[in-house]
Structure formats: structure tokens, C-alpha cells
């Protein structure tokens, strides 16, 4: 009885290996079977897979490869990864690489007038640092000048969007956002008795206007973006320098100096 069981076991193993070998060749080569070649129907293949699962002995390596191969080929459509093209990142503040190179390409009058507009910003803290005295009148004059610059920036965006053929359309996004710097300038002038709040409002307005012109509202040429960045940074640091001088040096009004001289 033991010999008959061993014979059946060996016969079944030989048949399984032969079937697995032929089926593996047909799957790997992906060639349709010829009339005289060995061909296994689909129903027998399913029975063969079920039989391999129920066998008490270790299945041949070819069977595992065949089953994995069938699973792989049948699931490629459902688990196939779509190749997505990498979209280039949007350029917002990469000025050192792009816009700064085009700074000198701008019109000479725009460059000269733009840089000369920094004189009121820079002269105020420079005067107080040299005299080592904080003058509130000079500081307020600096804030008032910054508020006027904010209104100018809003008007520049409005005028840039209105002409026909302009890259910036006269829509709600451009026209409404161009009013925001003027509102910051108006609020800054309301804090006449507090230079700190006035300066903070002007700094916030300059930063928001720069963000609009560089990232949110496209259309300005590269040289103008570079000019706007330099002017905004210098104006911001000048206002911050005035706030530092206010907390370091003693305060004195210009009216008191004029009265002493008279």
C-alpha cells in the first residue's frame, strides 16, 4: 500500500511539473499555440491552479512564477501608475536669478526717478543718527511720504490695467487690490500721534503691494519688478531705522530749536 501511494505521489508530481513547464513557456514567450503544439484550455488551467493550492507537498517553483505572472498580467490595468509630468514651479520671488538681471534694461528716467525717490526715506533716519536726536516731526514727514508712495503704487496698478492690450485685465482682482495700498496709507495718516503705528501700517502696505506686483497680479516687466523690490526694501529698512532711533536717542521737536534760534 505504501508503494502504491508513493507511486501515485511521484506520478502526480511529474504531471504537475510537466504542465507547469509548458504553461510557463506559453506565458513567457507570449506566442499563440500552434495546432500541433501543446495547448491547455482555460478551464484546465483553473483546475490546475486550484489543485496546486490543495496539494499537501511543496509546489514547484514554476507554478509560483506562473501564478504570479498571471496575477501580474491581469492586474496591470488596475494598478498601473500613471506617469505625471513634473510641472515647473511657479516663479515668485526668484529675483536674483531672473528679474535682477533685467534691472538695467529699464528706461533711464524710470530708474533715475525711482532711486531718487528713496532720498526722503533715507535722509530722515540719517539726519537723526548724525545729530543723535529723535525728531518726531521728521519721523512723521517720513511716514507721510511713505503713505503717498503707497497711493502712487495703487494708482500705478490701476493705470496699468485699464489700457487696451495690457497684460493685466481691468477685472476685480486687479482694480480692487490696487485700492488696498491707498487704504493702508489713509490709516497710517490717522495715527499722527503714534509714529510706531503709522510706520507699521506703511511697512505693511509696502509689503502687501510688493506681493501683489510680484506674485498675485502678473503683468509688470522684469526690470520694474526688480526696481520695485529694491525700492521697497530700502524704504522698509529706513522706516525700521527710524523706529530704532526713536527708542535710542532723546526726543526733541523742531519747533523748540527754531524758538531758541529766534
PDB file of C-alpha atoms in Angstrom:
ATOM      1  CA  UNK A   1       0.000   0.000   0.000  1.00  0.00           C
ATOM      2  CA  UNK A   2       2.854   2.339   0.784  1.00  0.00           C
ATOM      3  CA  UNK A   3       4.435   1.670  -2.614  1.00  0.00           C
ATOM      4  CA  UNK A   4       1.192   2.454  -4.434  1.00  0.00           C
ATOM      5  CA  UNK A   5       0.799   5.753  -2.562  1.00  0.00           C
ATOM      6  CA  UNK A   6       4.409   6.706  -3.335  1.00  0.00           C
ATOM      7  CA  UNK A   7       3.900   5.806  -6.996  1.00  0.00           C
ATOM      8  CA  UNK A   8       0.784   7.993  -7.225  1.00  0.00           C
ATOM      9  CA  UNK A   9       2.636  10.788  -5.481  1.00  0.00           C
ATOM     10  CA  UNK A  10       5.547  10.678  -7.926  1.00  0.00           C
ATOM     11  CA  UNK A  11       3.208  10.387 -10.927  1.00  0.00           C
ATOM     12  CA  UNK A  12       1.175  13.409  -9.771  1.00  0.00           C
ATOM     13  CA  UNK A  13       4.332  15.435  -9.134  1.00  0.00           C
ATOM     14  CA  UNK A  14       5.684  14.605 -12.609  1.00  0.00           C
ATOM     15  CA  UNK A  15       2.405  15.642 -14.248  1.00  0.00           C
ATOM     16  CA  UNK A  16       2.292  18.893 -12.298  1.00  0.00           C
ATOM     17  CA  UNK A  17       5.854  19.746 -13.277  1.00  0.00           C
ATOM     18  CA  UNK A  18       5.243  18.973 -16.949  1.00  0.00           C
ATOM     19  CA  UNK A  19       2.056  21.062 -17.005  1.00  0.00           C
ATOM     20  CA  UNK A  20       3.798  23.954 -15.226  1.00  0.00           C
ATOM     21  CA  UNK A  21       6.726  23.853 -17.645  1.00  0.00           C
ATOM     22  CA  UNK A  22       4.544  24.007 -20.754  1.00  0.00           C
ATOM     23  CA  UNK A  23       2.299  26.722 -19.324  1.00  0.00           C
ATOM     24  CA  UNK A  24       5.276  28.806 -18.244  1.00  0.00           C
ATOM     25  CA  UNK A  25       6.759  28.619 -21.744  1.00  0.00           C
ATOM     26  CA  UNK A  26       3.479  29.758 -23.286  1.00  0.00           C
ATOM     27  CA  UNK A  27       3.186  32.705 -20.864  1.00  0.00           C
ATOM     28  CA  UNK A  28       6.797  33.893 -21.157  1.00  0.00           C
ATOM     29  CA  UNK A  29       7.058  33.676 -24.933  1.00  0.00           C
ATOM     30  CA  UNK A  30       3.571  35.194 -25.413  1.00  0.00           C
ATOM     31  CA  UNK A  31       3.137  33.221 -28.627  1.00  0.00           C
ATOM     32  CA  UNK A  32      -0.195  31.691 -29.610  1.00  0.00           C
ATOM     33  CA  UNK A  33      -0.135  27.870 -29.592  1.00  0.00           C
ATOM     34  CA  UNK A  34       0.254  26.104 -32.937  1.00  0.00           C
ATOM     35  CA  UNK A  35      -2.123  23.336 -33.981  1.00  0.00           C
ATOM     36  CA  UNK A  36       0.450  20.628 -33.210  1.00  0.00           C
ATOM     37  CA  UNK A  37       1.806  22.221 -30.050  1.00  0.00           C
ATOM     38  CA  UNK A  38       0.795  21.562 -26.510  1.00  0.00           C
ATOM     39  CA  UNK A  39      -2.279  23.646 -25.502  1.00  0.00           C
ATOM     40  CA  UNK A  40      -4.159  23.730 -22.218  1.00  0.00           C
ATOM     41  CA  UNK A  41      -7.722  25.057 -22.112  1.00  0.00           C
ATOM     42  CA  UNK A  42      -8.673  27.799 -19.720  1.00  0.00           C
ATOM     43  CA  UNK A  43     -10.831  25.510 -17.600  1.00  0.00           C
ATOM     44  CA  UNK A  44      -7.970  23.065 -17.070  1.00  0.00           C
ATOM     45  CA  UNK A  45      -5.710  25.938 -16.092  1.00  0.00           C
ATOM     46  CA  UNK A  46      -8.115  26.975 -13.362  1.00  0.00           C
ATOM     47  CA  UNK A  47      -8.376  23.390 -12.120  1.00  0.00           C
ATOM     48  CA  UNK A  48      -4.606  23.138 -12.170  1.00  0.00           C
ATOM     49  CA  UNK A  49      -4.225  26.274 -10.020  1.00  0.00           C
ATOM     50  CA  UNK A  50      -6.834  25.034  -7.563  1.00  0.00           C
ATOM     51  CA  UNK A  51      -5.170  21.641  -7.451  1.00  0.00           C
ATOM     52  CA  UNK A  52      -1.775  23.209  -6.747  1.00  0.00           C
ATOM     53  CA  UNK A  53      -3.226  25.081  -3.797  1.00  0.00           C
ATOM     54  CA  UNK A  54      -4.724  21.896  -2.314  1.00  0.00           C
ATOM     55  CA  UNK A  55      -1.619  19.696  -2.772  1.00  0.00           C
ATOM     56  CA  UNK A  56      -0.018  18.682   0.545  1.00  0.00           C
ATOM     57  CA  UNK A  57       3.515  18.851  -0.826  1.00  0.00           C
ATOM     58  CA  UNK A  58       5.626  21.823  -1.887  1.00  0.00           C
ATOM     59  CA  UNK A  59       4.662  23.205  -5.275  1.00  0.00           C
ATOM     60  CA  UNK A  60       7.330  23.534  -7.956  1.00  0.00           C
ATOM     61  CA  UNK A  61       8.938  26.910  -8.457  1.00  0.00           C
ATOM     62  CA  UNK A  62       7.480  27.220 -11.950  1.00  0.00           C
ATOM     63  CA  UNK A  63       3.960  27.102 -10.600  1.00  0.00           C
ATOM     64  CA  UNK A  64       4.549  30.079  -8.330  1.00  0.00           C
ATOM     65  CA  UNK A  65       6.091  32.016 -11.181  1.00  0.00           C
ATOM     66  CA  UNK A  66       3.098  31.165 -13.359  1.00  0.00           C
ATOM     67  CA  UNK A  67       0.566  32.231 -10.746  1.00  0.00           C
ATOM     68  CA  UNK A  68       2.463  35.422 -10.023  1.00  0.00           C
ATOM     69  CA  UNK A  69       2.777  36.054 -13.721  1.00  0.00           C
ATOM     70  CA  UNK A  70      -0.972  35.626 -14.240  1.00  0.00           C
ATOM     71  CA  UNK A  71      -1.720  37.938 -11.337  1.00  0.00           C
ATOM     72  CA  UNK A  72       0.763  40.470 -12.599  1.00  0.00           C
ATOM     73  CA  UNK A  73      -0.574  40.468 -16.169  1.00  0.00           C
ATOM     74  CA  UNK A  74      -4.188  40.564 -15.053  1.00  0.00           C
ATOM     75  CA  UNK A  75      -3.708  43.451 -12.653  1.00  0.00           C
ATOM     76  CA  UNK A  76      -1.581  45.800 -14.744  1.00  0.00           C
ATOM     77  CA  UNK A  77      -4.597  47.742 -15.943  1.00  0.00           C
ATOM     78  CA  UNK A  78      -5.958  48.381 -12.451  1.00  0.00           C
ATOM     79  CA  UNK A  79      -2.669  49.050 -10.648  1.00  0.00           C
ATOM     80  CA  UNK A  80      -0.763  50.790 -13.409  1.00  0.00           C
ATOM     81  CA  UNK A  81       0.836  54.010 -12.219  1.00  0.00           C
ATOM     82  CA  UNK A  82       0.189  56.993 -14.359  1.00  0.00           C
ATOM     83  CA  UNK A  83       3.254  58.907 -15.375  1.00  0.00           C
ATOM     84  CA  UNK A  84       2.773  62.510 -14.490  1.00  0.00           C
ATOM     85  CA  UNK A  85       4.946  65.178 -15.980  1.00  0.00           C
ATOM     86  CA  UNK A  86       6.682  67.341 -13.433  1.00  0.00           C
ATOM     87  CA  UNK A  87       5.280  70.817 -13.682  1.00  0.00           C
ATOM     88  CA  UNK A  88       7.781  73.618 -13.218  1.00  0.00           C
ATOM     89  CA  UNK A  89       7.399  75.566 -10.022  1.00  0.00           C
ATOM     90  CA  UNK A  90       5.881  78.981 -10.292  1.00  0.00           C
ATOM     91  CA  UNK A  91       8.441  81.765 -10.029  1.00  0.00           C
ATOM     92  CA  UNK A  92       7.508  84.351  -7.397  1.00  0.00           C
ATOM     93  CA  UNK A  93      10.483  85.770  -5.527  1.00  0.00           C
ATOM     94  CA  UNK A  94      13.362  84.299  -7.507  1.00  0.00           C
ATOM     95  CA  UNK A  95      14.592  87.793  -8.318  1.00  0.00           C
ATOM     96  CA  UNK A  96      18.322  87.216  -8.025  1.00  0.00           C
ATOM     97  CA  UNK A  97      18.179  84.738 -10.885  1.00  0.00           C
ATOM     98  CA  UNK A  98      15.643  86.336 -13.218  1.00  0.00           C
ATOM     99  CA  UNK A  99      14.411  89.884 -12.622  1.00  0.00           C
ATOM    100  CA  UNK A 100      17.578  91.425 -11.200  1.00  0.00           C
ATOM    101  CA  UNK A 101      19.390  90.672 -14.440  1.00  0.00           C
ATOM    102  CA  UNK A 102      16.909  92.867 -16.307  1.00  0.00           C
ATOM    103  CA  UNK A 103      17.130  95.836 -13.941  1.00  0.00           C
ATOM    104  CA  UNK A 104      19.415  97.885 -16.157  1.00  0.00           C
ATOM    105  CA  UNK A 105      17.224  97.192 -19.188  1.00  0.00           C
ATOM    106  CA  UNK A 106      14.565  99.538 -17.867  1.00  0.00           C
ATOM    107  CA  UNK A 107      14.088 103.097 -19.109  1.00  0.00           C
ATOM    108  CA  UNK A 108      16.630 105.517 -17.680  1.00  0.00           C
ATOM    109  CA  UNK A 109      14.046 108.077 -16.478  1.00  0.00           C
ATOM    110  CA  UNK A 110      12.206 105.370 -14.531  1.00  0.00           C
ATOM    111  CA  UNK A 111      15.417 104.189 -12.895  1.00  0.00           C
ATOM    112  CA  UNK A 112      16.638 107.690 -12.016  1.00  0.00           C
ATOM    113  CA  UNK A 113      13.305 108.848 -10.648  1.00  0.00           C
ATOM    114  CA  UNK A 114      12.787 105.605  -8.754  1.00  0.00           C
ATOM    115  CA  UNK A 115      16.120 105.685  -6.964  1.00  0.00           C
ATOM    116  CA  UNK A 116      15.866 109.418  -6.281  1.00  0.00           C
ATOM    117  CA  UNK A 117      12.537 108.713  -4.597  1.00  0.00           C
ATOM    118  CA  UNK A 118      14.465 106.975  -1.825  1.00  0.00           C
ATOM    119  CA  UNK A 119      16.061 110.247  -0.672  1.00  0.00           C
ATOM    120  CA  UNK A 120      13.221 111.243   1.724  1.00  0.00           C
ATOM    121  CA  UNK A 121      13.223 107.733   3.196  1.00  0.00           C
ATOM    122  CA  UNK A 122      16.967 107.595   3.792  1.00  0.00           C
ATOM    123  CA  UNK A 123      17.554 111.206   4.844  1.00  0.00           C
ATOM    124  CA  UNK A 124      15.196 111.063   7.827  1.00  0.00           C
ATOM    125  CA  UNK A 125      16.995 108.363   9.859  1.00  0.00           C
ATOM    126  CA  UNK A 126      20.365 109.572   8.599  1.00  0.00           C
ATOM    127  CA  UNK A 127      19.749 113.073   9.954  1.00  0.00           C
ATOM    128  CA  UNK A 128      18.616 111.797  13.334  1.00  0.00           C
ATOM    129  CA  UNK A 129      21.518 109.358  13.562  1.00  0.00           C
ATOM    130  CA  UNK A 130      24.064 112.109  12.857  1.00  0.00           C
ATOM    131  CA  UNK A 131      22.561 114.557  15.360  1.00  0.00           C
ATOM    132  CA  UNK A 132      21.796 111.756  17.848  1.00  0.00           C
ATOM    133  CA  UNK A 133      18.368 113.250  18.427  1.00  0.00           C
ATOM    134  CA  UNK A 134      14.958 111.854  17.573  1.00  0.00           C
ATOM    135  CA  UNK A 135      12.747 114.408  15.801  1.00  0.00           C
ATOM    136  CA  UNK A 136       9.079 113.323  15.744  1.00  0.00           C
ATOM    137  CA  UNK A 137       8.289 115.900  13.064  1.00  0.00           C
ATOM    138  CA  UNK A 138      10.903 114.413  10.749  1.00  0.00           C
ATOM    139  CA  UNK A 139       9.667 110.906  11.504  1.00  0.00           C
ATOM    140  CA  UNK A 140       6.078 111.868  10.674  1.00  0.00           C
ATOM    141  CA  UNK A 141       7.232 113.513   7.461  1.00  0.00           C
ATOM    142  CA  UNK A 142       8.874 110.228   6.524  1.00  0.00           C
ATOM    143  CA  UNK A 143       5.653 108.323   7.272  1.00  0.00           C
ATOM    144  CA  UNK A 144       3.585 110.818   5.267  1.00  0.00           C
ATOM    145  CA  UNK A 145       5.918 110.402   2.315  1.00  0.00           C
ATOM    146  CA  UNK A 146       5.599 106.621   2.597  1.00  0.00           C
ATOM    147  CA  UNK A 147       1.818 106.955   2.594  1.00  0.00           C
ATOM    148  CA  UNK A 148       1.962 108.991  -0.601  1.00  0.00           C
ATOM    149  CA  UNK A 149       4.166 106.326  -2.189  1.00  0.00           C
ATOM    150  CA  UNK A 150       1.588 103.688  -1.248  1.00  0.00           C
ATOM    151  CA  UNK A 151      -1.129 105.663  -3.013  1.00  0.00           C
ATOM    152  CA  UNK A 152       1.142 106.024  -6.038  1.00  0.00           C
ATOM    153  CA  UNK A 153       1.685 102.255  -6.214  1.00  0.00           C
ATOM    154  CA  UNK A 154      -2.047 101.609  -6.150  1.00  0.00           C
ATOM    155  CA  UNK A 155      -2.631 104.141  -8.895  1.00  0.00           C
ATOM    156  CA  UNK A 156       0.156 102.618 -10.978  1.00  0.00           C
ATOM    157  CA  UNK A 157      -1.574  99.229 -10.921  1.00  0.00           C
ATOM    158  CA  UNK A 158      -4.905 100.812 -11.794  1.00  0.00           C
ATOM    159  CA  UNK A 159      -3.407 102.697 -14.733  1.00  0.00           C
ATOM    160  CA  UNK A 160      -1.542  99.608 -15.909  1.00  0.00           C
ATOM    161  CA  UNK A 161      -4.714  97.510 -16.092  1.00  0.00           C
ATOM    162  CA  UNK A 162      -7.010  99.983 -17.864  1.00  0.00           C
ATOM    163  CA  UNK A 163      -5.429 100.407 -21.349  1.00  0.00           C
ATOM    164  CA  UNK A 164      -6.486  98.008 -24.086  1.00  0.00           C
ATOM    165  CA  UNK A 165      -3.995  95.259 -24.821  1.00  0.00           C
ATOM    166  CA  UNK A 166      -2.469  95.395 -21.346  1.00  0.00           C
ATOM    167  CA  UNK A 167      -1.347  92.058 -19.857  1.00  0.00           C
ATOM    168  CA  UNK A 168      -3.338  92.901 -16.730  1.00  0.00           C
ATOM    169  CA  UNK A 169      -7.090  92.859 -17.292  1.00  0.00           C
ATOM    170  CA  UNK A 170      -9.300  95.511 -15.663  1.00  0.00           C
ATOM    171  CA  UNK A 171     -11.095  92.932 -13.536  1.00  0.00           C
ATOM    172  CA  UNK A 172     -11.987  92.859  -9.853  1.00  0.00           C
ATOM    173  CA  UNK A 173      -8.703  91.203  -8.918  1.00  0.00           C
ATOM    174  CA  UNK A 174      -6.508  93.958 -10.329  1.00  0.00           C
ATOM    175  CA  UNK A 175      -8.641  97.013  -9.646  1.00  0.00           C
ATOM    176  CA  UNK A 176      -9.792  96.046  -6.152  1.00  0.00           C
ATOM    177  CA  UNK A 177      -6.313  95.078  -4.990  1.00  0.00           C
ATOM    178  CA  UNK A 178      -4.912  98.349  -6.306  1.00  0.00           C
ATOM    179  CA  UNK A 179      -7.094 100.183  -3.752  1.00  0.00           C
ATOM    180  CA  UNK A 180      -5.619  98.289  -0.781  1.00  0.00           C
ATOM    181  CA  UNK A 181      -2.327 100.266  -0.591  1.00  0.00           C
ATOM    182  CA  UNK A 182      -4.262 103.531  -0.531  1.00  0.00           C
ATOM    183  CA  UNK A 183      -6.332 102.278   2.413  1.00  0.00           C
ATOM    184  CA  UNK A 184      -3.171 101.421   4.337  1.00  0.00           C
ATOM    185  CA  UNK A 185      -1.829 104.907   3.607  1.00  0.00           C
ATOM    186  CA  UNK A 186      -5.020 106.514   4.877  1.00  0.00           C
ATOM    187  CA  UNK A 187      -4.982 104.504   8.114  1.00  0.00           C
ATOM    188  CA  UNK A 188      -1.300 105.326   8.626  1.00  0.00           C
ATOM    189  CA  UNK A 189      -2.018 109.050   8.483  1.00  0.00           C
ATOM    190  CA  UNK A 190      -4.723 108.681  11.112  1.00  0.00           C
ATOM    191  CA  UNK A 191      -2.087 107.648  13.677  1.00  0.00           C
ATOM    192  CA  UNK A 192      -0.445 111.062  13.763  1.00  0.00           C
ATOM    193  CA  UNK A 193       0.264 110.940  17.480  1.00  0.00           C
ATOM    194  CA  UNK A 194       1.839 107.477  17.302  1.00  0.00           C
ATOM    195  CA  UNK A 195       4.715 107.148  14.876  1.00  0.00           C
ATOM    196  CA  UNK A 196       5.148 103.458  15.672  1.00  0.00           C
ATOM    197  CA  UNK A 197       1.659 102.501  14.479  1.00  0.00           C
ATOM    198  CA  UNK A 198       1.957 104.783  11.457  1.00  0.00           C
ATOM    199  CA  UNK A 199       5.279 103.271  10.428  1.00  0.00           C
ATOM    200  CA  UNK A 200       3.973  99.733  10.885  1.00  0.00           C
ATOM    201  CA  UNK A 201       0.982 100.465   8.654  1.00  0.00           C
ATOM    202  CA  UNK A 202       3.219 101.902   5.939  1.00  0.00           C
ATOM    203  CA  UNK A 203       5.568  98.900   6.145  1.00  0.00           C
ATOM    204  CA  UNK A 204       2.628  96.504   5.884  1.00  0.00           C
ATOM    205  CA  UNK A 205       1.269  98.413   2.903  1.00  0.00           C
ATOM    206  CA  UNK A 206       4.617  98.321   1.122  1.00  0.00           C
ATOM    207  CA  UNK A 207       4.951  94.575   1.716  1.00  0.00           C
ATOM    208  CA  UNK A 208       1.434  93.798   0.512  1.00  0.00           C
ATOM    209  CA  UNK A 209       1.866  95.966  -2.584  1.00  0.00           C
ATOM    210  CA  UNK A 210       5.147  94.199  -3.390  1.00  0.00           C
ATOM    211  CA  UNK A 211       3.494  90.802  -3.013  1.00  0.00           C
ATOM    212  CA  UNK A 212       0.698  91.874  -5.351  1.00  0.00           C
ATOM    213  CA  UNK A 213       3.111  93.086  -8.015  1.00  0.00           C
ATOM    214  CA  UNK A 214       5.424  90.072  -7.878  1.00  0.00           C
ATOM    215  CA  UNK A 215       3.177  87.067  -7.312  1.00  0.00           C
ATOM    216  CA  UNK A 216      -0.540  87.768  -7.270  1.00  0.00           C
ATOM    217  CA  UNK A 217      -1.012  90.262 -10.089  1.00  0.00           C
ATOM    218  CA  UNK A 218       1.114  89.427 -13.127  1.00  0.00           C
ATOM    219  CA  UNK A 219       1.879  91.779 -15.956  1.00  0.00           C
ATOM    220  CA  UNK A 220       4.731  94.046 -14.898  1.00  0.00           C
ATOM    221  CA  UNK A 221       8.018  93.704 -16.811  1.00  0.00           C
ATOM    222  CA  UNK A 222      11.011  92.104 -15.132  1.00  0.00           C
ATOM    223  CA  UNK A 223      13.001  95.324 -14.758  1.00  0.00           C
ATOM    224  CA  UNK A 224      10.105  97.004 -12.940  1.00  0.00           C
ATOM    225  CA  UNK A 225       9.749  94.065 -10.547  1.00  0.00           C
ATOM    226  CA  UNK A 226      13.425  94.312  -9.708  1.00  0.00           C
ATOM    227  CA  UNK A 227      13.152  98.077  -9.203  1.00  0.00           C
ATOM    228  CA  UNK A 228      10.096  97.668  -7.004  1.00  0.00           C
ATOM    229  CA  UNK A 229      11.879  95.128  -4.843  1.00  0.00           C
ATOM    230  CA  UNK A 230      14.925  97.330  -4.245  1.00  0.00           C
ATOM    231  CA  UNK A 231      12.873 100.432  -3.513  1.00  0.00           C
ATOM    232  CA  UNK A 232      10.568  98.567  -1.132  1.00  0.00           C
ATOM    233  CA  UNK A 233      13.437  97.023   0.813  1.00  0.00           C
ATOM    234  CA  UNK A 234      15.281 100.333   1.223  1.00  0.00           C
ATOM    235  CA  UNK A 235      12.110 102.156   2.268  1.00  0.00           C
ATOM    236  CA  UNK A 236      11.244  99.416   4.779  1.00  0.00           C
ATOM    237  CA  UNK A 237      14.697  99.436   6.370  1.00  0.00           C
ATOM    238  CA  UNK A 238      14.589 103.239   6.581  1.00  0.00           C
ATOM    239  CA  UNK A 239      11.305 103.145   8.483  1.00  0.00           C
ATOM    240  CA  UNK A 240      12.656 100.448  10.806  1.00  0.00           C
ATOM    241  CA  UNK A 241      15.775 102.543  11.411  1.00  0.00           C
ATOM    242  CA  UNK A 242      13.592 105.478  12.433  1.00  0.00           C
ATOM    243  CA  UNK A 243      11.754 103.279  14.941  1.00  0.00           C
ATOM    244  CA  UNK A 244      15.074 102.130  16.405  1.00  0.00           C
ATOM    245  CA  UNK A 245      16.324 105.727  16.719  1.00  0.00           C
ATOM    246  CA  UNK A 246      13.083 106.631  18.498  1.00  0.00           C
ATOM    247  CA  UNK A 247      13.890 104.160  21.270  1.00  0.00           C
ATOM    248  CA  UNK A 248      17.608 105.040  21.488  1.00  0.00           C
ATOM    249  CA  UNK A 249      18.057 108.816  21.238  1.00  0.00           C
ATOM    250  CA  UNK A 250      16.292 111.582  23.201  1.00  0.00           C
ATOM    251  CA  UNK A 251      13.323 113.280  21.630  1.00  0.00           C
ATOM    252  CA  UNK A 252      13.329 116.921  20.609  1.00  0.00           C
ATOM    253  CA  UNK A 253      10.907 118.883  18.450  1.00  0.00           C
ATOM    254  CA  UNK A 254      11.987 121.137  15.636  1.00  0.00           C
ATOM    255  CA  UNK A 255       9.765 123.945  16.901  1.00  0.00           C
ATOM    256  CA  UNK A 256      11.820 124.163  20.096  1.00  0.00           C
ATOM    257  CA  UNK A 257      15.019 124.502  18.077  1.00  0.00           C
ATOM    258  CA  UNK A 258      13.547 127.335  15.985  1.00  0.00           C
ATOM    259  CA  UNK A 259      12.357 129.167  19.073  1.00  0.00           C
ATOM    260  CA  UNK A 260      15.811 129.041  20.626  1.00  0.00           C
ATOM    261  CA  UNK A 261      17.419 130.362  17.496  1.00  0.00           C
ATOM    262  CA  UNK A 262      14.985 133.241  17.291  1.00  0.00           C
TER     263      UNK A 262
END
